[in-house]
Tab-separated table of C-alpha atoms in Angstrom:
chain	number	residue	atom	x	y	z
A	1	MET	CA	51.627	-26.657	-39.509
A	2	SER	CA	54.233	-24.890	-41.963
A	3	HIS	CA	57.952	-24.606	-41.441
A	4	ASP	CA	59.240	-21.177	-42.801
A	5	ILE	CA	63.151	-21.386	-42.876
A	6	THR	CA	63.503	-17.756	-44.408
A	7	ARG	CA	65.176	-15.798	-41.759
A	8	PRO	CA	63.013	-12.592	-40.810
A	9	ASN	CA	64.175	-9.050	-40.293
A	10	ASN	CA	64.435	-7.803	-36.679
A	11	LYS	CA	60.881	-6.366	-36.497
A	12	THR	CA	59.448	-9.589	-37.972
A	13	LYS	CA	61.050	-11.373	-35.424
A	14	LYS	CA	60.097	-9.209	-32.684
A	15	LYS	CA	56.696	-9.378	-33.551
A	16	THR	CA	56.475	-13.027	-34.193
A	17	GLY	CA	58.100	-13.690	-30.726
A	18	PHE	CA	55.221	-11.539	-29.261
A	19	ILE	CA	52.577	-13.628	-30.976
A	20	VAL	CA	54.165	-17.004	-30.197
A	21	LYS	CA	54.490	-15.727	-26.031
A	22	MET	CA	50.790	-15.021	-26.287
A	23	GLN	CA	49.544	-18.072	-27.840
A	24	LEU	CA	51.679	-20.230	-24.968
A	25	ASN	CA	49.895	-18.098	-22.218
A	26	ASN	CA	46.641	-18.837	-23.560
A	27	ASN	CA	47.484	-22.606	-23.720
A	28	ASN	CA	48.298	-22.580	-20.143
A	29	ASN	CA	45.501	-20.667	-18.937
A	30	ARG	CA	42.680	-23.091	-20.846
A	31	GLY	CA	43.184	-25.575	-17.965
A	32	GLY	CA	42.275	-22.583	-15.339
A	33	ASN	CA	39.167	-21.522	-17.082
A	34	LYS	CA	36.647	-23.616	-15.195
A	35	ARG	CA	38.674	-22.964	-11.658
A	36	ASN	CA	38.369	-19.081	-12.580
A	37	ILE	CA	34.809	-19.210	-13.300
A	38	PHE	CA	34.090	-21.103	-10.108
A	39	VAL	CA	35.757	-18.602	-7.931
A	40	PHE	CA	33.956	-15.539	-9.776
A	41	PHE	CA	30.534	-17.269	-8.997
A	42	PHE	CA	31.714	-17.966	-5.468
A	43	PHE	CA	32.445	-14.507	-4.667
A	44	PHE	CA	29.534	-12.988	-6.369
A	45	ARG	CA	26.960	-15.495	-4.540
A	46	ASN	CA	28.876	-14.298	-1.306
A	47	TYR	CA	28.728	-10.554	-2.053
A	48	TYR	CA	26.139	-9.719	-4.604
A	49	THR	CA	24.121	-7.622	-2.219
A	50	TRP	CA	27.121	-5.256	-1.730
A	51	ILE	CA	27.886	-5.185	-5.184
A	52	LEU	CA	24.269	-4.406	-6.126
A	53	TRP	CA	24.121	-1.799	-3.414
A	54	PHE	CA	27.355	-0.331	-4.913
A	55	LEU	CA	25.814	0.006	-8.511
A	56	LEU	CA	22.665	1.667	-7.059
A	57	SER	CA	24.576	4.130	-4.745
A	58	PHE	CA	26.792	4.925	-8.026
A	59	TYR	CA	23.863	5.411	-9.979
A	60	LEU	CA	22.264	7.959	-7.373
A	61	PHE	CA	25.536	9.652	-6.789
A	62	THR	CA	26.116	10.436	-10.666
A	63	SER	CA	22.268	11.351	-10.990
A	64	TYR	CA	22.799	14.149	-8.267
A	65	PHE	CA	25.380	15.770	-10.173
A	66	SER	CA	23.740	15.149	-13.889
A	67	GLY	CA	22.874	18.826	-13.975
A	68	GLU	CA	19.141	18.504	-14.310
A	69	ASP	CA	17.260	20.223	-11.777
A	70	GLN	CA	14.328	17.857	-10.840
A	71	SER	CA	13.314	19.452	-7.705
A	72	SER	CA	10.147	21.085	-9.116
A	73	SER	CA	9.060	18.490	-11.411
A	74	PRO	CA	5.376	16.851	-10.252
A	75	SER	CA	6.406	13.509	-10.997
A	76	THR	CA	8.882	13.836	-7.690
A	77	ILE	CA	5.765	13.951	-5.299
A	78	ARG	CA	5.121	10.885	-3.524
A	79	LEU	CA	1.972	10.185	-1.801
A	80	LEU	CA	3.120	6.787	-0.137
A	81	SER	CA	5.856	6.892	2.338
A	82	ASN	CA	7.568	4.354	3.853
A	83	HIS	CA	9.522	6.903	6.711
A	84	LYS	CA	7.972	9.261	8.970
A	85	THR	CA	8.850	12.490	9.531
A	86	SER	CA	8.429	15.048	12.403
A	87	SER	CA	6.297	17.617	10.089
A	88	SER	CA	2.420	17.599	9.976
A	89	LEU	CA	0.692	16.543	6.818
A	90	PRO	CA	-0.907	19.691	4.934
A	91	SER	CA	-3.841	17.877	3.765
A	92	ARG	CA	-5.228	19.417	0.423
A	93	ALA	CA	-8.606	17.814	1.174
A	94	LEU	CA	-11.312	19.509	3.290
A	95	ILE	CA	-11.439	17.664	6.251
A	96	GLU	CA	-14.860	17.885	8.144
A	97	SER	CA	-14.710	15.250	10.998
A	98	SER	CA	-12.915	16.030	14.150
A	99	ALA	CA	-12.283	12.415	14.461
A	100	ILE	CA	-9.718	12.118	11.816
A	101	THR	CA	-5.966	12.240	13.241
A	102	THR	CA	-3.200	14.369	11.300
A	103	THR	CA	-0.371	11.947	10.001
A	104	SER	CA	3.025	12.773	8.589
A	105	ILE	CA	4.332	12.750	5.138
A	106	GLY	CA	7.680	11.598	3.805
A	107	ILE	CA	9.383	10.925	0.563
A	108	LYS	CA	9.276	7.485	-1.197
A	109	ILE	CA	12.676	6.592	-2.826
A	110	ASP	CA	11.968	4.353	-5.753
A	111	PRO	CA	13.572	1.251	-4.660
A	112	LEU	CA	15.117	0.006	-8.265
A	113	PRO	CA	15.857	3.387	-9.982
A	114	LEU	CA	18.405	1.123	-12.169
A	115	LEU	CA	15.402	-0.309	-14.040
A	116	CYS	CA	15.544	2.888	-16.627
A	117	PHE	CA	19.374	2.549	-16.822
A	118	ASP	CA	19.965	0.430	-19.932
A	119	SER	CA	23.377	-0.820	-19.070
A	120	THR	CA	22.452	-2.446	-16.044
A	121	GLN	CA	18.619	-3.250	-16.653
A	122	LYS	CA	19.236	-6.783	-17.594
A	123	LEU	CA	21.308	-7.405	-14.145
A	124	ILE	CA	18.629	-5.815	-12.047
A	125	PHE	CA	15.772	-7.980	-13.633
A	126	PHE	CA	17.977	-11.204	-13.122
A	127	PHE	CA	18.606	-10.144	-9.441
A	128	PHE	CA	15.269	-8.712	-8.686
A	129	PRO	CA	14.073	-11.347	-6.286
A	130	PHE	CA	17.258	-11.080	-4.494
A	131	LEU	CA	16.625	-7.320	-4.110
A	132	ILE	CA	13.107	-7.788	-2.729
A	133	LYS	CA	14.578	-10.412	-0.091
A	134	ASP	CA	16.967	-7.444	0.895
A	135	MET	CA	14.234	-4.962	1.038
A	136	PHE	CA	12.344	-6.774	3.440
A	137	SER	CA	15.287	-7.761	5.782
A	138	GLY	CA	15.685	-11.099	4.813
A	139	MET	CA	12.149	-11.761	6.149
A	140	LYS	CA	11.149	-15.392	5.680
A	141	ILE	CA	7.519	-16.673	5.594
A	142	TYR	CA	6.130	-20.419	6.037
A	143	VAL	CA	2.813	-20.979	4.639
A	144	TYR	CA	1.141	-24.084	6.147
A	145	ASN	CA	-0.039	-26.602	3.728
A	146	LEU	CA	-3.485	-27.162	5.056
A	147	PRO	CA	-5.732	-29.887	3.873
A	148	ALA	CA	-8.161	-28.307	0.765
A	149	SER	CA	-11.117	-28.285	3.224
A	150	TYR	CA	-9.672	-25.100	4.911
A	151	ASN	CA	-9.181	-23.276	1.809
A	152	ASP	CA	-9.414	-24.682	-1.810
A	153	ASP	CA	-12.524	-26.726	-1.525
A	154	TRP	CA	-14.182	-23.262	-0.626
A	155	VAL	CA	-13.162	-21.602	-3.666
A	156	LYS	CA	-14.262	-24.627	-5.809
A	157	SER	CA	-17.637	-24.332	-4.231
A	158	SER	CA	-18.108	-20.816	-5.098
A	159	GLU	CA	-16.729	-18.973	-7.934
A	160	ARG	CA	-17.065	-15.748	-6.319
A	161	CYS	CA	-15.005	-16.735	-3.433
A	162	ALA	CA	-11.993	-15.417	-4.961
A	163	THR	CA	-13.116	-12.245	-6.735
A	164	HIS	CA	-15.606	-10.767	-4.102
A	165	LEU	CA	-14.870	-7.961	-1.846
A	166	PHE	CA	-13.719	-10.445	0.815
A	167	ALA	CA	-11.244	-12.123	-1.288
A	168	ALA	CA	-8.147	-10.912	0.024
A	169	GLU	CA	-7.769	-13.673	1.895
A	170	VAL	CA	-7.543	-15.843	-1.175
A	171	ALA	CA	-5.261	-13.281	-2.803
A	172	ILE	CA	-2.659	-12.734	-0.196
A	173	HIS	CA	-2.526	-16.632	0.136
A	174	ARG	CA	-1.847	-17.281	-3.657
A	175	ALA	CA	0.759	-14.136	-3.811
A	176	LEU	CA	2.793	-15.594	-0.897
A	177	LEU	CA	2.864	-19.437	-2.405
A	178	SER	CA	4.762	-17.624	-5.488
A	179	SER	CA	6.541	-14.789	-3.276
A	180	VAL	CA	10.383	-14.847	-2.746
A	181	VAL	CA	9.872	-14.225	0.955
A	182	ARG	CA	8.310	-17.734	1.116
A	183	THR	CA	10.518	-20.455	2.749
A	184	LEU	CA	9.940	-24.227	2.527
A	185	ASP	CA	11.936	-24.742	5.754
A	186	PRO	CA	9.812	-23.728	8.632
A	187	GLU	CA	12.904	-23.506	10.805
A	188	GLU	CA	14.171	-20.303	9.145
A	189	ALA	CA	10.934	-18.586	8.950
A	190	ASP	CA	10.017	-15.562	10.837
A	191	TYR	CA	6.381	-15.610	10.313
A	192	PHE	CA	3.727	-18.577	9.600
A	193	PHE	CA	0.886	-17.915	7.487
A	194	VAL	CA	-2.197	-19.694	8.603
A	195	PRO	CA	-4.458	-20.164	5.094
A	196	VAL	CA	-8.051	-20.379	6.316
A	197	TYR	CA	-10.622	-18.899	4.022
A	198	VAL	CA	-13.580	-17.883	6.564
A	199	SER	CA	-15.393	-15.313	4.348
A	200	CYS	CA	-15.926	-17.817	1.304
A	201	ASN	CA	-19.021	-18.925	2.797
A	202	PHE	CA	-21.538	-16.144	2.409
A	203	SER	CA	-25.125	-15.750	1.274
A	204	THR	CA	-25.607	-14.201	-2.287
A	205	SER	CA	-28.968	-12.878	-1.218
A	206	ASN	CA	-27.639	-10.535	1.170
A	207	GLY	CA	-24.117	-9.835	0.088
A	208	PHE	CA	-22.101	-10.334	3.437
A	209	PRO	CA	-20.771	-13.600	4.956
A	210	SER	CA	-22.265	-16.082	7.099
A	211	LEU	CA	-19.646	-16.550	9.575
A	212	SER	CA	-21.129	-18.751	12.120
A	213	HIS	CA	-18.781	-21.612	11.077
A	214	ALA	CA	-15.627	-19.168	11.308
A	215	ARG	CA	-14.445	-20.122	14.894
A	216	SER	CA	-14.619	-23.732	14.560
A	217	LEU	CA	-13.099	-23.814	11.193
A	218	ILE	CA	-10.141	-21.527	12.656
A	219	SER	CA	-10.085	-23.379	15.851
A	220	SER	CA	-9.834	-26.716	14.091
A	221	ALA	CA	-6.898	-25.481	11.909
A	222	VAL	CA	-5.201	-24.272	14.666
A	223	ASP	CA	-5.587	-27.687	16.639
A	224	LEU	CA	-3.891	-29.539	13.501
A	225	ILE	CA	-0.909	-26.968	13.129
A	226	SER	CA	-0.102	-27.333	16.773
A	227	VAL	CA	-0.178	-31.232	16.705
A	228	ARG	CA	1.805	-31.619	13.504
A	229	TYR	CA	4.542	-28.721	14.192
A	230	PRO	CA	6.057	-27.139	17.099
A	231	PHE	CA	5.887	-23.469	16.089
A	232	TRP	CA	2.608	-22.518	17.260
A	233	ASN	CA	2.961	-24.037	20.950
A	234	ARG	CA	6.584	-22.329	21.254
A	235	THR	CA	5.076	-18.832	20.819
A	236	GLN	CA	1.386	-19.376	21.564
A	237	GLY	CA	0.875	-17.933	17.996
A	238	SER	CA	2.659	-14.635	18.339
A	239	ASP	CA	4.273	-15.354	15.093
A	240	HIS	CA	1.364	-16.464	13.046
A	241	VAL	CA	-0.546	-14.676	10.500
A	242	PHE	CA	-4.342	-14.853	9.821
A	243	VAL	CA	-6.695	-12.964	7.219
A	244	ALA	CA	-10.233	-11.660	8.688
A	245	SER	CA	-11.312	-9.880	5.267
A	246	HIS	CA	-14.945	-9.363	6.449
A	247	ASP	CA	-17.020	-6.628	8.405
A	248	PHE	CA	-15.589	-6.821	11.886
A	249	GLY	CA	-12.263	-8.632	11.375
A	250	ALA	CA	-10.803	-10.525	14.287
A	251	CYS	CA	-14.600	-10.828	16.053
A	252	PHE	CA	-15.578	-12.880	13.198
A	253	HIS	CA	-19.226	-11.381	12.770
A	254	ALA	CA	-21.032	-9.414	10.459
A	255	MET	CA	-23.021	-7.509	13.201
A	256	GLU	CA	-21.234	-5.123	15.436
A	257	ASP	CA	-23.279	-5.862	18.740
A	258	MET	CA	-22.782	-9.493	18.304
A	259	ALA	CA	-19.135	-9.043	17.412
A	260	ILE	CA	-18.254	-7.236	20.365
A	261	GLU	CA	-20.128	-9.531	22.359
A	262	GLU	CA	-18.450	-12.594	21.138
A	263	GLY	CA	-15.037	-10.840	20.935
A	264	ILE	CA	-11.689	-12.097	19.593
A	265	PRO	CA	-11.252	-15.924	19.924
A	266	GLU	CA	-8.984	-16.461	23.110
A	267	PHE	CA	-6.511	-18.517	21.046
A	268	MET	CA	-6.126	-15.896	18.307
A	269	LYS	CA	-5.394	-12.867	20.636
A	270	LYS	CA	-1.450	-13.192	20.345
A	271	SER	CA	-1.362	-13.527	16.641
A	272	ILE	CA	-1.496	-11.192	13.767
A	273	ILE	CA	-4.408	-10.243	12.219
A	274	LEU	CA	-4.855	-8.787	8.426
A	275	GLN	CA	-8.269	-7.311	8.500
A	276	THR	CA	-10.349	-4.778	6.590
A	277	PHE	CA	-11.888	-3.431	9.907
A	278	GLY	CA	-9.999	-0.736	11.245
A	279	VAL	CA	-11.005	2.557	13.671
A	280	ASN	CA	-9.035	5.124	15.285
A	281	TYR	CA	-10.533	4.702	18.685
A	282	LYS	CA	-10.559	1.809	20.952
A	283	HIS	CA	-12.576	-1.040	19.729
A	284	PRO	CA	-13.000	-4.808	20.999
A	285	CYS	CA	-12.753	-6.168	17.607
A	286	GLN	CA	-9.197	-4.493	16.912
A	287	GLU	CA	-7.501	-5.102	20.347
A	288	VAL	CA	-4.916	-7.764	18.763
A	289	GLU	CA	-1.913	-6.962	16.732
A	290	HIS	CA	-3.105	-6.200	13.274
A	291	VAL	CA	-2.740	-4.785	9.631
A	292	VAL	CA	-5.544	-2.806	8.207
A	293	ILE	CA	-5.857	-3.856	4.642
A	294	PRO	CA	-8.009	-2.795	1.645
A	295	PRO	CA	-10.886	-5.074	0.418
A	296	TYR	CA	-10.273	-7.052	-2.530
A	297	ILE	CA	-11.205	-5.396	-5.849
A	298	PRO	CA	-10.244	-7.650	-9.187
A	299	PRO	CA	-7.465	-5.570	-11.026
A	300	GLU	CA	-8.944	-7.068	-14.011
A	301	SER	CA	-12.470	-5.419	-13.522
A	302	VAL	CA	-10.383	-2.190	-12.911
A	303	GLU	CA	-8.901	-2.255	-16.244
A	304	ARG	CA	-12.043	-2.988	-18.016
A	305	ALA	CA	-13.704	0.125	-16.513
A	306	LEU	CA	-10.783	2.300	-17.511
A	307	GLU	CA	-10.943	0.932	-20.784
A	308	ARG	CA	-14.849	1.972	-21.009
A	309	ALA	CA	-14.203	5.385	-19.760
A	310	PRO	CA	-15.008	8.358	-21.760
A	311	ALA	CA	-12.288	9.101	-24.623
A	312	ASN	CA	-12.517	12.647	-23.856
A	313	GLY	CA	-11.990	12.034	-20.228
A	314	ARG	CA	-15.030	13.772	-19.206
A	315	ARG	CA	-16.622	13.064	-15.867
A	316	ASP	CA	-20.518	13.868	-16.239
A	317	ILE	CA	-21.742	12.438	-12.677
A	318	TRP	CA	-21.190	14.895	-9.794
A	319	ALA	CA	-21.778	12.882	-6.780
A	320	PHE	CA	-22.382	9.163	-7.219
A	321	PHE	CA	-23.561	6.187	-4.849
A	322	ARG	CA	-25.273	2.960	-5.642
A	323	GLY	CA	-25.782	0.340	-3.126
A	324	LYS	CA	-28.043	-0.717	-0.136
A	325	MET	CA	-30.136	2.395	0.959
A	326	GLU	CA	-33.157	2.037	3.263
A	327	VAL	CA	-36.178	3.874	2.322
A	328	ASN	CA	-38.103	3.169	5.915
A	329	PRO	CA	-35.531	3.943	8.772
A	330	LYS	CA	-37.947	2.212	11.202
A	331	ASN	CA	-37.464	-1.385	10.211
A	332	ILE	CA	-34.545	-3.078	11.454
A	333	SER	CA	-32.115	-2.843	8.623
A	334	GLY	CA	-33.079	1.075	8.542
A	335	ARG	CA	-32.321	1.545	12.464
A	336	PHE	CA	-29.008	-0.389	12.458
A	337	TYR	CA	-27.733	-0.257	8.685
A	338	SER	CA	-25.094	2.405	8.421
A	339	LYS	CA	-26.222	4.103	11.596
A	340	GLY	CA	-28.990	5.779	9.269
A	341	VAL	CA	-26.329	7.510	7.345
A	342	ARG	CA	-27.347	6.210	4.085
A	343	THR	CA	-31.125	6.664	4.615
A	344	ALA	CA	-30.386	10.378	5.333
A	345	ILE	CA	-28.518	10.804	2.089
A	346	LEU	CA	-31.280	9.399	-0.020
A	347	LYS	CA	-34.035	11.400	1.642
A	348	LYS	CA	-32.100	14.455	1.460
A	349	TYR	CA	-30.528	14.194	-2.097
A	350	GLY	CA	-32.284	11.409	-3.480
A	351	GLY	CA	-33.864	12.835	-7.170
A	352	ARG	CA	-31.560	15.848	-7.099
A	353	ARG	CA	-30.056	16.814	-10.370
A	354	ARG	CA	-26.289	16.640	-9.449
A	355	PHE	CA	-26.515	13.477	-7.294
A	356	HIS	CA	-26.706	10.169	-9.025
A	357	LEU	CA	-28.067	7.864	-6.155
A	358	ASN	CA	-29.423	4.330	-7.093
A	359	ARG	CA	-30.771	1.511	-4.519
A	360	HIS	CA	-30.380	-1.144	-7.347
A	361	ARG	CA	-27.303	-3.291	-8.321
A	362	PHE	CA	-25.625	-3.075	-11.501
A	363	VAL	CA	-23.148	-5.315	-12.653
A	364	GLY	CA	-21.408	-2.794	-14.553
A	365	TYR	CA	-21.292	-0.118	-11.800
A	366	ARG	CA	-17.495	0.677	-12.101
A	367	SER	CA	-18.215	1.960	-15.368
A	368	GLU	CA	-20.393	4.621	-13.500
A	369	ILE	CA	-17.450	5.631	-11.317
A	370	VAL	CA	-15.032	6.406	-13.778
A	371	ARG	CA	-17.729	9.139	-15.150
A	372	SER	CA	-17.986	10.598	-11.258
A	373	VAL	CA	-16.302	13.530	-9.845
A	374	PHE	CA	-17.012	12.389	-6.246
A	375	CYS	CA	-17.894	8.799	-4.902
A	376	LEU	CA	-19.857	8.673	-1.833
A	377	CYS	CA	-18.316	6.037	0.611
A	378	PRO	CA	-20.660	5.994	3.702
A	379	LEU	CA	-20.220	3.058	6.105
A	380	GLY	CA	-22.241	-0.030	5.655
A	381	TRP	CA	-22.418	-2.521	8.633
A	382	ALA	CA	-18.876	-1.864	9.403
A	383	PRO	CA	-17.116	1.396	8.605
A	384	TRP	CA	-15.271	0.284	5.548
A	385	SER	CA	-16.586	-0.326	2.065
A	386	PRO	CA	-15.338	-1.473	-1.341
A	387	ARG	CA	-15.804	1.845	-2.656
A	388	LEU	CA	-13.015	3.395	-0.948
A	389	VAL	CA	-10.537	1.258	-3.154
A	390	GLU	CA	-13.075	1.236	-6.485
A	391	SER	CA	-13.345	5.216	-6.254
A	392	ALA	CA	-9.579	5.737	-5.509
A	393	VAL	CA	-8.087	3.520	-8.361
A	394	LEU	CA	-10.970	4.780	-10.747
A	395	GLY	CA	-9.951	8.373	-10.390
A	396	CYS	CA	-13.140	9.345	-8.520
A	397	VAL	CA	-12.554	11.413	-4.962
A	398	PRO	CA	-13.818	8.947	-2.423
A	399	VAL	CA	-15.742	10.954	-0.090
A	400	VAL	CA	-15.449	9.043	3.330
A	401	ILE	CA	-18.503	9.021	5.692
A	402	ALA	CA	-17.558	7.077	8.471
A	403	ASP	CA	-16.510	8.516	11.930
A	404	GLY	CA	-12.894	7.246	13.277
A	405	ILE	CA	-12.169	4.898	10.348
A	406	LYS	CA	-8.584	3.980	9.893
A	407	LEU	CA	-7.995	3.424	6.284
A	408	PRO	CA	-5.684	0.671	4.663
A	409	PHE	CA	-2.048	1.323	4.984
A	410	SER	CA	-2.632	4.703	6.369
A	411	ASP	CA	1.009	4.785	7.723
A	412	THR	CA	2.112	4.919	3.900
A	413	VAL	CA	-0.996	5.925	1.705
A	414	GLN	CA	-1.475	9.500	2.309
A	415	TRP	CA	-5.598	9.368	2.010
A	416	PRO	CA	-5.872	13.176	3.092
A	417	GLU	CA	-4.283	13.823	-0.101
A	418	ILE	CA	-6.481	11.900	-2.156
A	419	SER	CA	-9.838	11.817	-0.413
A	420	LEU	CA	-12.229	13.701	1.640
A	421	THR	CA	-13.838	12.950	4.939
A	422	VAL	CA	-17.367	14.038	6.001
A	423	ALA	CA	-18.592	13.413	9.495
A	424	GLU	CA	-21.859	11.341	9.646
A	425	LYS	CA	-23.538	14.194	11.347
A	426	ASP	CA	-22.524	16.807	8.434
A	427	VAL	CA	-24.278	14.846	5.791
A	428	LYS	CA	-27.270	17.180	5.576
A	429	ASN	CA	-24.281	19.782	4.456
A	430	LEU	CA	-23.253	17.505	2.015
A	431	ARG	CA	-23.684	19.438	-1.022
A	432	LYS	CA	-22.431	22.668	0.175
A	433	ILE	CA	-19.165	20.672	1.419
A	434	LEU	CA	-18.511	19.276	-2.305
A	435	GLU	CA	-19.206	22.506	-3.826
A	436	HIS	CA	-16.754	24.142	-1.495
A	437	VAL	CA	-14.168	21.494	-2.665
A	438	ALA	CA	-15.070	21.683	-6.280
A	439	MET	CA	-14.329	25.673	-6.111
A	440	THR	CA	-10.946	25.252	-4.093
A	441	ASN	CA	-8.742	22.103	-4.247
A	442	LEU	CA	-10.590	19.707	-6.705
A	443	SER	CA	-8.148	19.765	-9.210
A	444	ALA	CA	-4.978	18.955	-6.672
A	445	ILE	CA	-6.944	16.056	-5.234
A	446	GLN	CA	-7.782	14.450	-8.907
A	447	ARG	CA	-4.284	15.036	-9.691
A	448	ASN	CA	-3.082	13.084	-6.769
A	449	LEU	CA	-5.488	10.274	-7.474
A	450	HIS	CA	-3.735	9.836	-10.834
A	451	GLU	CA	-0.247	8.988	-9.226
A	452	PRO	CA	0.045	5.284	-10.432
A	453	GLU	CA	1.663	4.239	-6.952
A	454	ILE	CA	-1.976	4.661	-5.579
A	455	LYS	CA	-3.895	2.211	-7.755
A	456	ARG	CA	-0.884	-0.287	-7.195
A	457	ALA	CA	-0.746	0.170	-3.400
A	458	LEU	CA	-4.838	-0.750	-3.246
A	459	LEU	CA	-4.793	-3.801	-5.655
A	460	TYR	CA	-3.555	-7.198	-4.893
A	461	ASN	CA	-1.957	-9.207	-7.800
A	462	VAL	CA	-0.897	-12.839	-8.089
A	463	PRO	CA	2.196	-13.227	-8.415
A	464	MET	CA	2.782	-10.066	-6.417
A	465	LYS	CA	3.877	-6.835	-7.534
A	466	GLU	CA	6.456	-4.208	-6.272
A	467	GLY	CA	4.332	-1.856	-4.130
A	468	ASP	CA	1.149	-3.711	-4.325
A	469	ALA	CA	-1.313	-4.500	-1.485
A	470	THR	CA	0.433	-7.798	-0.598
A	471	TRP	CA	3.861	-5.932	-0.911
A	472	ARG	CA	2.438	-3.467	1.607
A	473	VAL	CA	1.432	-6.286	3.858
A	474	LEU	CA	4.935	-7.655	3.815
A	475	GLU	CA	6.487	-4.055	4.646
A	476	ALA	CA	3.972	-4.095	7.603
A	477	LEU	CA	5.196	-7.470	8.744
A	478	ARG	CA	8.547	-6.618	8.349
A	479	ARG	CA	8.073	-3.578	11.005
A	480	LYS	CA	7.149	-6.259	13.275
A	481	LEU	CA	9.788	-8.645	13.114
A	482	GLY	CA	11.760	-7.407	16.322
A	483	ASP	CA	9.016	-8.075	18.424
A	484	ARG	CA	7.381	-11.126	16.657
A	485	SER	CA	10.321	-13.269	15.022
A	486	TYR	CA	11.045	-16.227	17.317
A	487	ARG	CA	13.894	-17.280	15.029
A	488	ARG	CA	15.468	-13.543	15.310
A	489	SER	CA	14.835	-13.503	19.100
A	490	ARG	CA	16.503	-16.612	19.420
A	491	VAL	CA	19.614	-15.520	17.605
A	492	LEU	CA	20.133	-12.216	19.577
A	493	SER	CA	20.152	-14.035	22.799
A	494	GLN	CA	22.843	-16.111	21.784
């Protein structure tokens, strides 16, 4: 430290005094830095939701007055809606079936517009999990840790278990395990997920599951959790969620007559079932609280098919179908399978130049879908088909031939905008119907199919991604919270 005894002038003295004061203040405040940091983080932890929503509101407010007119931009069109309106849906597709019902359309506001705002991008990515929790109204799900004999052992015994069309039961379980809505404390849970894989034990020779073991397997799991935990018994399972990703869902049978005869297991009738089976009319196999979900298509297989798509984007197949079709309608499969619809299609259009129909399996058949304009999706044993998802995510117009079918996430995915519905009785006029659509509104349907939200909503990802199939399941569960959450009902009663 130097000692300068030279007397400074007035200006120098004044400036030196200011510097000394600043140094003294800085030295006095060093001891309180840790305290200030603690106070800041305590404040932010308790009010982060308000802070982030303020930033979001500020961004939307400034965007509104930015002067850029986006009302006519095609990118603002959304085919997925979280909010219903009173207006009727002006379907772009020709609807030939009288069984289909009119839905309503709304606008989807992207939940995280700040992701494209550079100055706050890092902040939003850091707090993205907290925003997801807020989007689902703080919903929490407890995933039972069942013995491996109820789930993982089935996957180990069959590689296809986690990749075939019934694998939604595996994908949803795995996505929930890494989801921010999962809680390790069952006392704070709104829902309880029961991970039992009943569709893994299927026959590779015929392609649909052998479900004779399903009822006893699920019953055993319920017995186990009702003994170990108090949560099933206090609500009789009304806040418990199961997956039934096979033909007739909660009836646990691949044949409709047997499924109806056996019905839904009594112990599951108060629970929520995530099932691929859904129809718009009264049916014994959906007389339980349920959410219609898409069948499982591996996202990797979709990406591989898109990579092999023609470089010029040309679709040289006009109408496509590959799958089981009975030549002889007199045998048992021909009489009952697909209600004879596939047999009628084969007889009428087999060998026609514009119809690419094939009864034989082909591992790379998705490469044919990306070359096709129309993809036929006739019913099989059940109304739904994996082709509904495969064709939609690969840009081929799904031609749904299954009277009264309820399509997955129909309250948010605007299927009439991206598909064509033909009544089973009208398959004899299929060529004329497709030609009419090709001459009128085909380009509009294809344009809608290319919206990225469509592909995202119909595919499962592990971990879960915003807007994907598991995300849509959580949205559906959130809407049922008021009637189902035991925890919330207790809070309200107090």
